[in-house]
Amino acid sequence: MDDTDLRRRLTPEQYHVTQDGGTERAFTGEYWDCHDDGVYRCVVCDAPLYTSDTKYDSGTGWPSFWQPIEGAVDTRLDTSHGMVRTEVVCASCGAHLGHVFDDGPRPTGQRFCMNSCALRLDRDTDPTGADRAGSP
């Protein structure tokens, strides 16, 4: 996707987070306290990333998941801001999503701490991937 199209489609905050590696403020994003079922998708390319079945309340103010959909994300070393962290990016388009930490719950022990503005919750798809549109 070219930069002009991205800037037109995304809000300034979405662009800053996904393209510049920014971070939204804690407790301000749309999904940090969302408990709806569905599939969380990349706001840039619409790839499925996480299911609501793996989302949990980490108390951090960002949506947190203990596991991504298989093959949905990649990780990179992030040494910005004087820290050493593991950055999480969309495997399909490379958009910055957040970071992963080793202080999550079982069964993985990981906390994929995501920016709400990098995600779009698809409530028409259940966590198993079945289409809910048109179901009774």
PDB file of C-alpha atoms in Angstrom:
ATOM      1  CA  MET A   1       0.000   0.000   0.000  1.00  0.00           C
ATOM      2  CA  ASP A   2       1.388   3.394  -0.813  1.00  0.00           C
ATOM      3  CA  ASP A   3       1.847   6.064   1.829  1.00  0.00           C
ATOM      4  CA  THR A   4      -0.750   8.435   0.365  1.00  0.00           C
ATOM      5  CA  ASP A   5      -3.432   5.721   0.478  1.00  0.00           C
ATOM      6  CA  LEU A   6      -2.493   4.794   4.041  1.00  0.00           C
ATOM      7  CA  ARG A   7      -2.697   8.388   5.223  1.00  0.00           C
ATOM      8  CA  ARG A   8      -6.100   8.715   3.572  1.00  0.00           C
ATOM      9  CA  ARG A   9      -7.490   5.483   5.063  1.00  0.00           C
ATOM     10  CA  LEU A  10      -6.039   5.616   8.563  1.00  0.00           C
ATOM     11  CA  THR A  11      -6.535   8.161  11.316  1.00  0.00           C
ATOM     12  CA  PRO A  12      -3.403  10.109  12.282  1.00  0.00           C
ATOM     13  CA  GLU A  13      -3.066   7.950  15.412  1.00  0.00           C
ATOM     14  CA  GLN A  14      -3.477   4.694  13.465  1.00  0.00           C
ATOM     15  CA  TYR A  15      -0.858   5.838  10.987  1.00  0.00           C
ATOM     16  CA  HIS A  16       1.584   6.892  13.724  1.00  0.00           C
ATOM     17  CA  VAL A  17       1.223   3.609  15.598  1.00  0.00           C
ATOM     18  CA  THR A  18       1.266   1.200  12.646  1.00  0.00           C
ATOM     19  CA  GLN A  19       3.794   2.980  10.423  1.00  0.00           C
ATOM     20  CA  ASP A  20       6.041   4.849  12.876  1.00  0.00           C
ATOM     21  CA  GLY A  21       6.007   2.321  15.743  1.00  0.00           C
ATOM     22  CA  GLY A  22       4.095   4.619  18.068  1.00  0.00           C
ATOM     23  CA  THR A  23       2.099   3.685  21.150  1.00  0.00           C
ATOM     24  CA  GLU A  24      -1.347   4.871  22.146  1.00  0.00           C
ATOM     25  CA  ARG A  25      -1.847   5.985  25.740  1.00  0.00           C
ATOM     26  CA  ALA A  26      -2.927   3.276  28.175  1.00  0.00           C
ATOM     27  CA  PHE A  27      -6.641   3.009  28.989  1.00  0.00           C
ATOM     28  CA  THR A  28      -7.635   5.140  25.968  1.00  0.00           C
ATOM     29  CA  GLY A  29      -8.025   2.647  23.127  1.00  0.00           C
ATOM     30  CA  GLU A  30     -11.290   1.203  21.918  1.00  0.00           C
ATOM     31  CA  TYR A  31     -10.502  -2.420  22.824  1.00  0.00           C
ATOM     32  CA  TRP A  32      -8.585  -2.325  26.130  1.00  0.00           C
ATOM     33  CA  ASP A  33     -11.776  -3.164  28.072  1.00  0.00           C
ATOM     34  CA  CYS A  34     -13.770  -4.827  25.282  1.00  0.00           C
ATOM     35  CA  HIS A  35     -15.210  -8.261  26.026  1.00  0.00           C
ATOM     36  CA  ASP A  36     -17.015  -8.872  22.719  1.00  0.00           C
ATOM     37  CA  ASP A  37     -16.481 -12.080  20.762  1.00  0.00           C
ATOM     38  CA  GLY A  38     -14.848 -12.002  17.374  1.00  0.00           C
ATOM     39  CA  VAL A  39     -11.568 -11.851  15.522  1.00  0.00           C
ATOM     40  CA  TYR A  40      -9.151  -8.949  15.859  1.00  0.00           C
ATOM     41  CA  ARG A  41      -7.756  -7.927  12.470  1.00  0.00           C
ATOM     42  CA  CYS A  42      -4.938  -5.673  11.305  1.00  0.00           C
ATOM     43  CA  VAL A  43      -6.300  -2.163  10.698  1.00  0.00           C
ATOM     44  CA  VAL A  44      -3.912  -1.767   7.733  1.00  0.00           C
ATOM     45  CA  CYS A  45      -4.405  -4.979   5.716  1.00  0.00           C
ATOM     46  CA  ASP A  46      -7.356  -6.701   7.463  1.00  0.00           C
ATOM     47  CA  ALA A  47      -5.395  -9.901   8.179  1.00  0.00           C
ATOM     48  CA  PRO A  48      -6.768 -11.912  11.146  1.00  0.00           C
ATOM     49  CA  LEU A  49      -4.393 -11.612  14.114  1.00  0.00           C
ATOM     50  CA  TYR A  50      -6.029 -12.683  17.401  1.00  0.00           C
ATOM     51  CA  THR A  51      -9.264 -14.274  18.566  1.00  0.00           C
ATOM     52  CA  SER A  52     -11.302 -13.025  21.488  1.00  0.00           C
ATOM     53  CA  ASP A  53     -10.821 -16.484  23.048  1.00  0.00           C
ATOM     54  CA  THR A  54      -7.181 -15.588  23.737  1.00  0.00           C
ATOM     55  CA  LYS A  55      -7.823 -12.049  25.024  1.00  0.00           C
ATOM     56  CA  TYR A  56      -7.525 -11.373  28.756  1.00  0.00           C
ATOM     57  CA  ASP A  57      -7.431  -8.464  31.173  1.00  0.00           C
ATOM     58  CA  SER A  58      -3.770  -7.780  31.860  1.00  0.00           C
ATOM     59  CA  GLY A  59      -4.457  -4.621  33.862  1.00  0.00           C
ATOM     60  CA  THR A  60      -2.114  -2.652  31.598  1.00  0.00           C
ATOM     61  CA  GLY A  61      -4.705  -0.563  29.734  1.00  0.00           C
ATOM     62  CA  TRP A  62      -4.010  -2.173  26.359  1.00  0.00           C
ATOM     63  CA  PRO A  63      -5.739  -5.160  24.777  1.00  0.00           C
ATOM     64  CA  SER A  64      -3.699  -8.228  25.686  1.00  0.00           C
ATOM     65  CA  PHE A  65      -3.713 -11.729  24.248  1.00  0.00           C
ATOM     66  CA  TRP A  66      -1.896 -14.857  25.343  1.00  0.00           C
ATOM     67  CA  GLN A  67      -1.520 -16.151  21.775  1.00  0.00           C
ATOM     68  CA  PRO A  68      -1.875 -14.892  18.188  1.00  0.00           C
ATOM     69  CA  ILE A  69      -3.497 -16.822  15.359  1.00  0.00           C
ATOM     70  CA  GLU A  70      -0.820 -19.153  13.987  1.00  0.00           C
ATOM     71  CA  GLY A  71       1.439 -17.372  11.499  1.00  0.00           C
ATOM     72  CA  ALA A  72      -0.372 -14.025  11.912  1.00  0.00           C
ATOM     73  CA  VAL A  73       2.413 -12.011  13.552  1.00  0.00           C
ATOM     74  CA  ASP A  74       6.171 -11.674  13.390  1.00  0.00           C
ATOM     75  CA  THR A  75       8.499 -10.369  16.086  1.00  0.00           C
ATOM     76  CA  ARG A  76      11.547  -8.109  15.963  1.00  0.00           C
ATOM     77  CA  LEU A  77      14.053  -6.793  18.471  1.00  0.00           C
ATOM     78  CA  ASP A  78      13.113  -3.261  19.581  1.00  0.00           C
ATOM     79  CA  THR A  79      15.786  -1.216  21.354  1.00  0.00           C
ATOM     80  CA  SER A  80      13.994   2.142  21.161  1.00  0.00           C
ATOM     81  CA  HIS A  81      13.465   4.431  24.160  1.00  0.00           C
ATOM     82  CA  GLY A  82      16.434   2.903  26.021  1.00  0.00           C
ATOM     83  CA  MET A  83      14.638  -0.437  26.449  1.00  0.00           C
ATOM     84  CA  VAL A  84      15.058  -3.908  25.025  1.00  0.00           C
ATOM     85  CA  ARG A  85      11.688  -5.296  23.989  1.00  0.00           C
ATOM     86  CA  THR A  86      10.185  -7.613  21.418  1.00  0.00           C
ATOM     87  CA  GLU A  87       8.095  -5.760  18.853  1.00  0.00           C
ATOM     88  CA  VAL A  88       5.067  -7.483  17.292  1.00  0.00           C
ATOM     89  CA  VAL A  89       4.213  -6.719  13.660  1.00  0.00           C
ATOM     90  CA  CYS A  90       1.574  -8.012  11.266  1.00  0.00           C
ATOM     91  CA  ALA A  91       3.070 -10.903   9.281  1.00  0.00           C
ATOM     92  CA  SER A  92       1.080  -9.856   6.207  1.00  0.00           C
ATOM     93  CA  CYS A  93       1.959  -6.155   5.930  1.00  0.00           C
ATOM     94  CA  GLY A  94       4.577  -5.387   8.606  1.00  0.00           C
ATOM     95  CA  ALA A  95       2.395  -2.904  10.523  1.00  0.00           C
ATOM     96  CA  HIS A  96       3.526  -2.248  14.102  1.00  0.00           C
ATOM     97  CA  LEU A  97       0.968  -3.740  16.505  1.00  0.00           C
ATOM     98  CA  GLY A  98       2.611  -3.634  19.928  1.00  0.00           C
ATOM     99  CA  HIS A  99       5.020  -5.743  21.991  1.00  0.00           C
ATOM    100  CA  VAL A 100       5.150  -9.208  23.548  1.00  0.00           C
ATOM    101  CA  PHE A 101       6.300  -9.898  27.099  1.00  0.00           C
ATOM    102  CA  ASP A 102       6.925 -13.095  29.078  1.00  0.00           C
ATOM    103  CA  ASP A 103       4.570 -12.224  31.954  1.00  0.00           C
ATOM    104  CA  GLY A 104       1.300 -13.556  30.562  1.00  0.00           C
ATOM    105  CA  PRO A 105      -1.031 -16.305  31.720  1.00  0.00           C
ATOM    106  CA  ARG A 106      -0.977 -19.993  30.953  1.00  0.00           C
ATOM    107  CA  PRO A 107      -0.839 -21.796  28.661  1.00  0.00           C
ATOM    108  CA  THR A 108       1.794 -19.689  26.831  1.00  0.00           C
ATOM    109  CA  GLY A 109       3.052 -17.368  29.570  1.00  0.00           C
ATOM    110  CA  GLN A 110       3.099 -14.565  27.012  1.00  0.00           C
ATOM    111  CA  ARG A 111       1.369 -11.180  26.950  1.00  0.00           C
ATOM    112  CA  PHE A 112       0.864  -9.802  23.471  1.00  0.00           C
ATOM    113  CA  CYS A 113       0.218  -6.189  24.446  1.00  0.00           C
ATOM    114  CA  MET A 114      -1.395  -4.522  21.424  1.00  0.00           C
ATOM    115  CA  ASN A 115      -2.452  -1.007  20.496  1.00  0.00           C
ATOM    116  CA  SER A 116      -6.224  -0.826  20.016  1.00  0.00           C
ATOM    117  CA  CYS A 117      -5.821   1.545  17.094  1.00  0.00           C
ATOM    118  CA  ALA A 118      -3.770  -1.075  15.221  1.00  0.00           C
ATOM    119  CA  LEU A 119      -6.705  -3.496  15.436  1.00  0.00           C
ATOM    120  CA  ARG A 120     -10.241  -3.826  14.109  1.00  0.00           C
ATOM    121  CA  LEU A 121     -12.617  -6.220  15.868  1.00  0.00           C
ATOM    122  CA  ASP A 122     -14.617  -8.295  13.395  1.00  0.00           C
ATOM    123  CA  ARG A 123     -17.677  -9.266  15.431  1.00  0.00           C
ATOM    124  CA  ASP A 124     -19.186 -11.157  12.459  1.00  0.00           C
ATOM    125  CA  THR A 125     -16.541 -13.871  12.709  1.00  0.00           C
ATOM    126  CA  ASP A 126     -16.549 -16.104  15.748  1.00  0.00           C
ATOM    127  CA  PRO A 127     -13.266 -17.027  17.437  1.00  0.00           C
ATOM    128  CA  THR A 128     -13.162 -20.361  15.593  1.00  0.00           C
ATOM    129  CA  GLY A 129     -13.275 -18.531  12.245  1.00  0.00           C
ATOM    130  CA  ALA A 130     -16.850 -19.423  11.288  1.00  0.00           C
ATOM    131  CA  ASP A 131     -18.876 -16.695   9.585  1.00  0.00           C
ATOM    132  CA  ARG A 132     -21.672 -15.398  11.817  1.00  0.00           C
ATOM    133  CA  ALA A 133     -23.286 -13.105   9.265  1.00  0.00           C
ATOM    134  CA  GLY A 134     -26.802 -14.274   8.515  1.00  0.00           C
ATOM    135  CA  SER A 135     -26.891 -16.825  11.337  1.00  0.00           C
ATOM    136  CA  PRO A 136     -30.120 -16.891  13.388  1.00  0.00           C
TER     137      PRO A 136
END
